[in-house]
Amino acid sequence: DSENASALSVQEQGYQTALRVFGGDSPLMPDARPDGIVITDDLMTTGVLAALRELEMNVGTDVRIATHSN
């Protein structure tokens, strides 16, 4: 029921997207995964960072992130 469905927070959207792109179930082959990300929302960045920590990926080594901060 779409009326009762809760919207994901921006942080959760970033978290879920990073897990889909970089996680073990990613449809991308490891060599095809991005080595950099541009994120235009600092709240989404916090979700991405949480997922990358969980996946034991190192920002700056395994993946680079360009974002802004408030």
XYZ file of C-alpha atoms in Angstrom:
70
model
C 0.000 0.000 0.000
C 1.769 3.133 -1.227
C -0.071 5.410 1.221
C 1.500 3.595 4.173
C 4.937 3.165 2.650
C 7.517 5.300 4.392
C 10.027 7.230 2.341
C 13.692 6.468 2.896
C 15.746 9.230 4.450
C 18.469 10.755 2.313
C 21.082 9.031 4.496
C 19.363 5.665 4.008
C 19.208 6.243 0.246
C 22.978 6.808 0.199
C 23.577 3.765 2.383
C 21.401 1.455 0.272
C 22.852 2.737 -3.003
C 26.437 2.184 -1.839
C 25.596 -1.358 -0.716
C 24.028 -2.091 -4.119
C 27.002 -0.706 -6.035
C 29.892 -1.960 -3.882
C 28.434 -4.881 -1.908
C 28.894 -8.570 -2.580
C 25.546 -8.800 -4.376
C 26.446 -5.999 -6.794
C 25.667 -6.811 -10.438
C 28.922 -5.064 -11.363
C 32.084 -7.082 -11.685
C 34.702 -5.906 -9.159
C 36.823 -4.382 -11.930
C 33.805 -2.436 -13.259
C 32.883 -0.822 -9.948
C 33.510 2.912 -9.796
C 36.727 4.163 -8.244
C 35.166 7.554 -7.552
C 31.816 9.045 -6.592
C 30.449 12.577 -6.877
C 27.703 13.235 -4.320
C 25.862 16.547 -4.288
C 24.093 16.020 -0.952
C 26.141 15.968 2.255
C 23.462 13.950 4.064
C 23.607 11.261 1.390
C 27.383 11.227 1.825
C 26.979 10.226 5.477
C 24.955 7.189 4.403
C 27.503 6.260 1.747
C 30.335 6.532 4.275
C 28.494 4.256 6.709
C 28.024 1.613 4.013
C 31.641 1.828 2.882
C 32.804 1.346 6.492
C 30.558 -1.695 6.780
C 32.019 -3.061 3.535
C 35.536 -2.363 4.887
C 36.346 -0.075 1.965
C 38.824 2.746 2.434
C 37.890 6.194 1.170
C 40.841 7.632 -0.718
C 42.281 4.198 -1.504
C 39.459 1.917 -2.693
C 37.161 4.744 -3.730
C 37.410 8.541 -3.829
C 34.503 10.788 -2.939
C 33.881 14.350 -4.090
C 31.195 16.140 -2.107
C 30.501 19.378 -0.314
C 29.804 20.043 3.324
C 27.644 22.488 5.195
